[in-house]
Coordinates of C-alpha atoms in Angstrom, one line a residue:
M5 CA -26.9 -12.5 31.1
T6 CA -29.0 -10.8 28.5
L7 CA -29.9 -11.7 24.7
F8 CA -30.4 -9.2 22.2
L9 CA -30.9 -8.9 18.8
A10 CA -29.3 -5.8 16.8
H11 CA -33.0 -4.7 14.8
H12 CA -30.7 -3.6 12.1
D13 CA -29.9 -7.4 12.1
S14 CA -33.3 -8.4 12.7
S15 CA -34.7 -9.0 9.5
T16 CA -32.3 -10.6 7.7
I17 CA -31.5 -13.4 10.2
A18 CA -35.2 -14.1 9.9
T19 CA -34.8 -14.4 6.1
I20 CA -31.3 -16.5 6.7
L21 CA -33.3 -18.7 8.9
I22 CA -35.5 -19.9 6.3
L23 CA -32.9 -20.0 3.4
A24 CA -31.0 -22.4 6.7
L25 CA -33.8 -24.5 5.3
A26 CA -34.2 -24.0 1.3
P27 CA -32.9 -25.6 -1.1
A28 CA -29.7 -25.0 -2.7
T29 CA -31.7 -26.7 -5.9
A30 CA -35.8 -26.6 -7.1
G31 CA -37.6 -29.2 -8.0
Q32 CA -36.3 -32.9 -9.8
I33 CA -33.4 -31.1 -11.4
N34 CA -30.7 -33.2 -10.2
P35 CA -27.5 -31.4 -8.4
T36 CA -24.8 -33.9 -9.8
T37 CA -24.9 -32.6 -13.0
Q38 CA -25.9 -28.7 -12.4
G39 CA -22.6 -27.8 -10.7
I40 CA -23.3 -28.9 -6.3
D41 CA -21.9 -32.5 -5.8
E42 CA -24.6 -35.0 -4.3
N43 CA -22.0 -34.5 -1.1
G44 CA -21.7 -29.8 -1.6
R45 CA -19.2 -30.2 -3.0
I46 CA -18.8 -27.4 -5.8
P47 CA -16.1 -27.8 -8.5
K48 CA -14.1 -25.6 -9.6
V49 CA -14.9 -23.9 -13.1
E50 CA -13.1 -22.2 -15.9
I51 CA -12.7 -18.5 -14.9
P52 CA -12.7 -16.9 -18.8
M53 CA -8.7 -15.9 -19.0
E54 CA -9.6 -12.1 -19.1
L55 CA -10.8 -12.0 -16.1
E56 CA -8.2 -10.7 -12.9
H57 CA -8.4 -12.7 -9.3
P58 CA -10.3 -15.1 -9.9
E59 CA -10.4 -15.8 -6.3
R60 CA -12.9 -13.2 -5.8
W61 CA -14.9 -14.4 -8.8
R62 CA -18.3 -16.0 -7.0
Y63 CA -19.4 -18.9 -8.5
F64 CA -23.2 -19.8 -8.4
P65 CA -23.6 -22.8 -10.3
E66 CA -26.4 -24.1 -12.3
G67 CA -28.3 -25.4 -9.7
R68 CA -28.6 -22.4 -7.8
L69 CA -30.5 -20.4 -11.1
I70 CA -33.9 -21.0 -11.8
E71 CA -36.0 -18.9 -13.4
G72 CA -39.9 -18.3 -13.0
N73 CA -42.2 -15.9 -10.8
M74 CA -41.9 -15.5 -7.2
F75 CA -44.2 -18.2 -6.4
E76 CA -42.8 -20.2 -9.6
R77 CA -38.7 -20.1 -6.6
F78 CA -41.0 -20.4 -3.8
L79 CA -38.3 -21.6 -1.4
V80 CA -35.2 -21.9 -4.5
S81 CA -34.9 -18.0 -4.8
S82 CA -37.6 -15.8 -3.4
F83 CA -39.2 -16.7 0.8
F84 CA -41.7 -15.5 2.6
A85 CA -41.1 -15.7 6.7
P86 CA -43.0 -15.2 9.4
I87 CA -41.5 -13.5 12.4
I88 CA -42.9 -14.2 15.7
F89 CA -41.0 -12.5 18.8
R90 CA -42.1 -11.8 22.7
D91 CA -40.3 -9.8 24.8
A92 CA -41.2 -8.5 28.7
D93 CA -40.4 -5.2 27.5
V94 CA -42.5 -4.6 24.8
G95 CA -45.0 -7.3 24.4
T96 CA -45.5 -10.3 21.8
G97 CA -45.5 -9.2 18.0
G98 CA -44.8 -10.7 14.8
G99 CA -44.1 -9.7 11.4
I100 CA -43.4 -11.3 7.9
T101 CA -39.9 -11.0 5.5
I102 CA -39.9 -11.5 1.3
T103 CA -36.3 -12.1 0.2
D104 CA -36.5 -12.1 -3.3
I105 CA -32.1 -12.9 -4.1
D106 CA -33.0 -13.3 -7.9
F107 CA -35.4 -10.2 -8.6
R108 CA -36.6 -9.9 -11.4
N109 CA -35.0 -13.0 -12.5
Q110 CA -31.7 -11.5 -13.2
R111 CA -29.8 -15.0 -12.2
R112 CA -28.5 -13.8 -8.8
Q113 CA -27.7 -10.4 -10.4
E114 CA -30.1 -7.9 -8.1
F115 CA -31.1 -8.9 -4.7
A116 CA -34.4 -7.5 -2.6
N117 CA -35.7 -7.3 0.3
F118 CA -38.9 -6.2 1.8
V119 CA -40.0 -6.6 6.4
M120 CA -42.8 -5.8 8.5
T121 CA -43.2 -5.7 12.3
Y122 CA -45.2 -4.5 14.9
S123 CA -45.9 -5.4 18.5
S124 CA -48.9 -4.9 21.4
E125 CA -46.4 -2.5 22.7
G126 CA -46.0 -0.4 19.9
Q127 CA -42.3 -1.1 19.0
Q128 CA -42.1 -1.2 14.4
T129 CA -40.0 -2.2 11.9
I130 CA -40.4 -1.4 8.1
S131 CA -37.9 -1.8 5.6
A132 CA -37.2 -1.7 2.3
N133 CA -33.6 -2.9 0.3
W134 CA -32.4 -3.3 -2.5
R135 CA -29.3 -4.2 -4.6
R136 CA -27.6 -5.2 -7.8
W137 CA -24.6 -6.3 -9.0
T138 CA -22.4 -4.5 -11.0
N139 CA -19.6 -6.7 -12.8
H140 CA -22.3 -10.1 -13.5
I141 CA -21.1 -12.8 -16.0
E142 CA -22.2 -15.9 -18.2
L143 CA -19.9 -18.8 -18.2
P144 CA -20.0 -21.0 -21.6
D145 CA -21.0 -24.0 -19.9
G146 CA -24.1 -22.6 -16.6
G147 CA -23.5 -21.0 -14.4
V148 CA -22.5 -17.8 -14.1
V149 CA -19.0 -15.5 -11.5
Q150 CA -20.2 -12.5 -9.9
D151 CA -17.3 -9.7 -9.0
E152 CA -18.5 -8.9 -4.6
R153 CA -17.1 -6.1 -4.6
S154 CA -18.8 -3.8 -7.3
F155 CA -22.5 -3.3 -6.6
M156 CA -25.5 -0.2 -6.1
H157 CA -27.5 -0.3 -3.0
N158 CA -31.3 1.1 -2.0
H159 CA -32.3 1.0 1.9
A160 CA -36.5 2.5 3.5
S161 CA -36.6 2.1 6.6
Y162 CA -39.3 2.9 9.5
Q163 CA -37.9 2.0 12.9
K164 CA -39.6 2.2 16.2
A165 CA -37.4 0.6 19.0
L166 CA -38.9 1.0 22.8
T167 CA -36.4 -0.5 23.9
K168 CA -32.9 2.0 23.1
R169 CA -29.8 2.5 26.3
Y170 CA -28.0 5.1 26.8
F171 CA -25.6 4.9 29.5
G172 CA -24.0 8.7 29.0
L173 CA -20.7 9.5 27.5
G174 CA -17.3 8.0 28.1
I175 CA -15.5 4.0 29.8
V176 CA -15.8 4.5 32.7
T177 CA -19.9 4.9 33.3
P178 CA -20.9 2.2 35.7
R179 CA -24.3 -0.1 34.5
G180 CA -26.4 1.9 36.7
A181 CA -26.3 4.4 35.1
E182 CA -28.2 2.9 32.6
S183 CA -31.1 4.6 30.8
S184 CA -34.1 4.4 28.5
Y185 CA -35.9 5.8 25.7
T186 CA -37.5 5.5 22.6
R187 CA -35.6 6.6 19.1
E188 CA -38.3 6.4 15.3
R189 CA -36.2 6.4 12.7
T190 CA -37.2 6.8 9.6
A191 CA -33.8 6.5 7.0
L192 CA -33.4 6.5 2.5
S193 CA -30.3 5.8 1.6
Y194 CA -27.9 4.9 -2.0
H195 CA -24.2 4.1 -1.6
Y196 CA -22.6 2.7 -4.2
Q197 CA -19.4 1.0 -4.4
F198 CA -16.9 -0.2 -7.7
T199 CA -13.0 -1.1 -7.7
E200 CA -10.7 0.7 -9.6
P201 CA -8.8 0.1 -12.2
N202 CA -10.5 -3.0 -13.1
P203 CA -13.7 -4.9 -11.8
A204 CA -12.2 -7.2 -8.4
D205 CA -8.4 -5.0 -8.4
E206 CA -7.7 -4.4 -4.9
L207 CA -8.8 -0.5 -4.8
I208 CA -12.3 -0.2 -3.7
F209 CA -14.2 3.1 -4.0
D210 CA -18.1 3.7 -1.5
F211 CA -19.6 6.6 -2.2
G212 CA -23.0 6.7 -0.1
I213 CA -25.9 9.3 1.0
Q214 CA -28.5 9.1 3.9
F215 CA -31.0 10.9 5.0
E216 CA -33.0 10.8 8.1
H217 CA -35.7 11.9 10.6
N218 CA -34.6 11.2 14.1
N219 CA -37.7 11.4 17.2
L220 CA -37.5 10.7 20.5
S221 CA -39.5 10.1 23.5
S222 CA -39.3 8.0 26.9
G223 CA -38.4 5.3 27.1
M224 CA -39.7 1.4 28.0
V225 CA -37.8 -0.3 30.2
S226 CA -39.2 -1.5 33.2
N227 CA -37.3 -0.4 36.4
K228 CA -34.7 1.9 34.4
P229 CA -34.6 5.5 34.5
D230 CA -36.1 7.7 31.5
T231 CA -33.3 9.5 29.6
R232 CA -35.2 12.5 28.8
T233 CA -35.1 12.7 32.5
L234 CA -31.7 11.3 33.1
Y235 CA -29.6 13.0 30.4
A236 CA -32.4 15.8 29.5
G237 CA -29.9 17.4 27.5
D238 CA -28.5 14.9 24.8
F239 CA -32.2 13.6 24.9
A240 CA -33.2 17.3 23.6
A241 CA -30.3 17.6 21.4
G242 CA -31.6 14.5 19.5
D243 CA -35.1 14.6 19.7
D244 CA -36.9 16.1 16.5
H245 CA -34.0 15.8 14.6
D246 CA -33.1 15.4 10.8
M247 CA -29.6 14.2 9.1
L248 CA -28.5 14.5 5.4
W249 CA -25.1 12.3 5.8
L250 CA -22.2 12.3 3.4
N251 CA -20.7 8.6 2.3
L252 CA -17.5 7.9 1.4
N253 CA -15.1 5.3 2.3
I254 CA -11.6 3.8 0.2
R255 CA -9.7 0.7 1.3
Y256 CA -7.2 -1.5 -0.5
D257 CA -8.0 -4.9 -0.2
T258 CA -6.7 -7.9 -0.6
R259 CA -8.9 -10.1 0.6
D260 CA -10.2 -13.5 -1.1
S261 CA -13.3 -12.7 -0.8
L262 CA -15.3 -9.9 1.2
H263 CA -18.1 -11.5 3.5
N264 CA -16.4 -14.8 4.4
P265 CA -12.4 -13.8 3.7
Y266 CA -9.7 -17.1 3.7
Q267 CA -6.3 -14.9 3.7
G268 CA -5.9 -11.4 2.5
W269 CA -6.0 -7.7 3.9
Y270 CA -7.4 -4.4 4.0
L271 CA -6.5 -1.1 5.5
G272 CA -8.6 1.4 5.2
A273 CA -10.1 5.2 6.3
S274 CA -14.0 6.2 6.0
A275 CA -15.6 9.3 6.5
S276 CA -19.3 9.7 7.1
T277 CA -20.9 14.0 7.4
A278 CA -23.8 15.6 8.5
A279 CA -23.3 17.9 6.0
L280 CA -27.5 19.3 7.3
Q281 CA -28.5 19.1 10.6
T282 CA -32.2 20.5 11.8
N283 CA -30.7 22.7 14.3
G284 CA -27.8 24.3 11.6
E285 CA -24.9 22.0 12.9
V286 CA -22.5 20.5 10.6
G287 CA -20.1 17.2 12.3
A288 CA -18.1 13.8 11.2
I289 CA -17.2 11.1 12.0
F290 CA -14.3 9.6 10.4
S291 CA -13.0 6.0 10.6
A292 CA -9.6 4.5 9.8
F293 CA -10.1 0.3 9.9
G294 CA -7.7 -2.1 8.9
S295 CA -8.0 -6.7 8.7
K296 CA -5.1 -9.8 8.1
V297 CA -6.4 -13.2 8.2
F298 CA -3.7 -16.6 8.5
T299 CA -5.5 -19.2 6.5
L300 CA -4.7 -22.0 9.4
P301 CA -3.9 -26.0 8.7
P302 CA -8.0 -27.8 8.9
L303 CA -8.4 -29.3 12.1
L304 CA -11.7 -31.5 11.8
H305 CA -11.6 -31.3 7.8
D306 CA -9.6 -32.5 4.9
G307 CA -10.0 -28.5 3.6
G308 CA -10.4 -29.5 0.0
D309 CA -9.3 -29.6 -2.9
D310 CA -7.6 -28.1 -5.5
Q311 CA -10.9 -28.8 -8.0
E312 CA -13.2 -27.0 -5.4
A313 CA -14.8 -24.0 -6.0
H314 CA -15.3 -22.8 -2.7
P315 CA -13.3 -25.4 -0.5
P316 CA -13.4 -25.5 3.8
T317 CA -11.4 -23.3 5.0
D318 CA -10.0 -22.5 8.9
G319 CA -8.7 -19.0 9.7
L320 CA -7.4 -17.0 12.5
A321 CA -8.4 -13.4 11.9
F322 CA -7.0 -9.7 13.1
G323 CA -9.5 -6.5 12.9
A324 CA -9.2 -3.2 14.0
F325 CA -10.7 0.5 13.7
V326 CA -9.6 4.0 15.1
Q327 CA -13.1 6.4 15.2
A328 CA -13.4 9.9 15.8
S329 CA -16.3 12.6 15.8
S330 CA -16.2 16.1 15.0
G331 CA -18.6 19.1 14.9
E332 CA -22.5 19.0 16.9
L333 CA -23.8 14.9 16.4
P334 CA -26.5 13.8 18.9
F335 CA -25.8 10.9 21.0
Y336 CA -26.8 8.1 19.3
S337 CA -24.5 9.3 16.4
L338 CA -21.1 9.2 18.3
P339 CA -19.1 6.0 18.6
T340 CA -20.5 3.3 20.2
L341 CA -19.5 0.1 21.6
G342 CA -21.2 -3.1 22.8
G343 CA -23.8 -5.6 21.1
S344 CA -23.7 -7.9 18.1
Q345 CA -20.3 -6.3 15.9
T346 CA -18.0 -5.1 19.4
L347 CA -17.2 -6.0 22.2
R348 CA -19.9 -9.0 22.1
G349 CA -20.0 -9.6 25.9
F350 CA -22.0 -6.8 26.5
I351 CA -25.0 -5.0 25.9
T352 CA -25.2 -2.7 22.7
N353 CA -24.6 0.7 22.8
R354 CA -23.0 0.2 26.3
F355 CA -20.3 2.7 26.3
T356 CA -20.6 6.3 23.9
D357 CA -18.3 8.5 23.5
R358 CA -16.5 11.3 20.8
T359 CA -14.3 8.4 20.0
A360 CA -13.1 4.3 19.8
W361 CA -11.4 2.1 19.5
H362 CA -11.3 -1.5 19.1
A363 CA -9.8 -4.0 18.0
S364 CA -10.9 -8.3 17.5
A365 CA -8.9 -11.4 17.5
E366 CA -11.4 -14.3 15.5
Y367 CA -10.0 -18.6 15.4
R368 CA -12.7 -19.8 12.5
M369 CA -12.7 -23.2 11.7
W370 CA -15.6 -26.1 10.7
F371 CA -16.4 -28.7 12.0
I372 CA -19.3 -29.6 9.1
P373 CA -17.2 -28.5 6.2
R374 CA -19.9 -29.8 3.0
G375 CA -23.0 -29.1 5.7
F376 CA -25.6 -32.1 5.5
S377 CA -29.0 -32.2 3.6
L378 CA -32.1 -31.8 5.4
T379 CA -33.7 -33.4 2.8
R380 CA -32.7 -34.6 -0.8
R381 CA -33.7 -30.5 -1.6
I382 CA -32.5 -28.8 1.2
R383 CA -29.8 -28.5 2.3
I384 CA -27.0 -26.8 4.4
E385 CA -23.6 -25.2 2.7
R386 CA -21.0 -25.1 6.0
V387 CA -21.1 -25.3 9.5
G388 CA -18.1 -24.4 12.1
A389 CA -17.3 -22.2 15.1
A390 CA -15.0 -19.4 16.1
F391 CA -13.6 -18.1 19.6
F392 CA -12.8 -14.6 19.4
F393 CA -11.3 -11.7 21.9
E394 CA -12.1 -8.3 22.0
A395 CA -10.8 -5.0 23.4
G396 CA -11.5 -1.5 23.5
S397 CA -12.8 1.9 24.8
V398 CA -14.2 5.0 24.8
A399 CA -13.1 9.1 25.3
P400 CA -13.4 12.7 24.8
K401 CA -10.7 13.3 22.9
T402 CA -8.3 9.9 20.6
A403 CA -5.4 11.3 23.6
G404 CA -7.0 9.0 26.5
L405 CA -8.1 5.8 24.2
F406 CA -6.0 3.8 26.0
D407 CA -6.9 5.5 29.8
H408 CA -9.4 2.4 30.5
V409 CA -9.6 -0.7 28.0
E410 CA -12.7 -3.3 28.1
C411 CA -12.5 -6.7 26.7
S412 CA -14.5 -9.4 26.3
Y413 CA -14.2 -13.0 25.1
G414 CA -16.1 -16.0 24.1
T415 CA -17.5 -18.3 21.4
S416 CA -19.3 -18.6 18.0
L417 CA -21.5 -21.1 16.5
R418 CA -21.6 -20.1 12.4
I419 CA -24.1 -21.7 9.6
S420 CA -22.9 -20.9 6.1
L421 CA -25.3 -21.0 3.5
E422 CA -22.9 -20.8 0.9
R423 CA -20.3 -18.1 1.0
T424 CA -21.7 -14.6 0.7
A425 CA -23.8 -15.4 3.6
L426 CA -23.2 -17.0 7.2
F427 CA -25.2 -17.0 10.1
R428 CA -24.3 -16.7 14.1
V429 CA -24.9 -17.0 17.2
D430 CA -22.7 -15.2 19.4
F431 CA -21.8 -16.0 23.2
G432 CA -20.2 -13.4 24.4
I433 CA -18.5 -13.0 28.1
S434 CA -17.1 -9.3 30.3
D435 CA -16.8 -8.8 33.1
E436 CA -20.2 -7.4 33.8
D437 CA -22.1 -9.4 31.9
T438 CA -23.3 -13.1 29.5
N439 CA -24.6 -11.9 26.0
V440 CA -26.1 -13.9 23.0
S441 CA -26.6 -11.5 19.8
I442 CA -27.8 -13.2 16.4
A443 CA -26.5 -11.4 13.4
Y444 CA -25.5 -11.9 10.1
G445 CA -22.7 -11.9 8.5
L446 CA -18.9 -11.4 10.6
T447 CA -17.9 -8.7 12.0
F448 CA -14.6 -7.8 10.3

């Protein structure tokens, strides 16, 4: 069995672990009078009549909007989380994540996060994120509503991962084809997402630009061949490599939430173009994707009531995507399956090639529908589980995508701190391995 934590998820997970122990209200505030009932139920509020699609606006009660600097709001809307880890390959390490979910006292309109970690073997991560939601409305009786679909986001990071895996190209590569390399990556990105023609509408556009620089060196996985030796051509093409990505994502989305939907569907397409690269080549990844969520009768709870802002809801969800690459790209930028997002029964980046497809089905249920209090001030909103089945494949061309299909299945523990903050632990099983992945947010 392998336990893995995706590098891009580790900072968020540390933050969420602290958030799970953080109060929903501060000081002596009585949650009953601040938009939160004693049992954790959040009563529905009147959404301004001029706003369409009220189910897509997230409501934050006054009890979660506390003023003050980061120290005055500590463990309310600002968090300082220690990170400690131990791995046989990378040694002992630690760090800190600083998160402010009400950055600059904007009443939950802005978010900022900073993470720094280091290990005894040199594995390190430094990252910073900032996000501002562009449709944000104060309610006359207290609290705010926010359109989670429209925002601006900046990201900067430096990562040195010593245990990246590469198995070569193709779906039939044996487990024994595993090799190890170190990837040193610096990235800067910005993207802007908005809806048309009105806030919270179905048509969503996302424009982004990203610069990244990659350096490769020998890997640190014990008893595994070096990618530099085993796949010398791919390694050389990806070393000391700069890329400027231009990203466009368009989708039609009827779901009631992007983060934790209970009903609706979406269909979309995206193009990510490496318009400038060190070698002068141009490459791109084209994707088509979709999902459908059905509301199911509750199994272990009453399903809430019509006057509840976020009632517990069970659901059955289906999602799929297909990807194809064109031009020249380094191997680590090609479509890949395996890890915390796809084929969760396989190790991260288990299968790589120029095209890929993946399909998932999940039955999502809640067994502690309104969470529980750890103390008078500390509360977890909701606890549940999911059962999933996945299938997918990679191939050199789309014509060969169904020649050989891999599958995985498993179960997942879900902890929801609020509608937009879901933490999961997935136990995936395949005919090759059993994996445990820890991540923030749903896979689709």
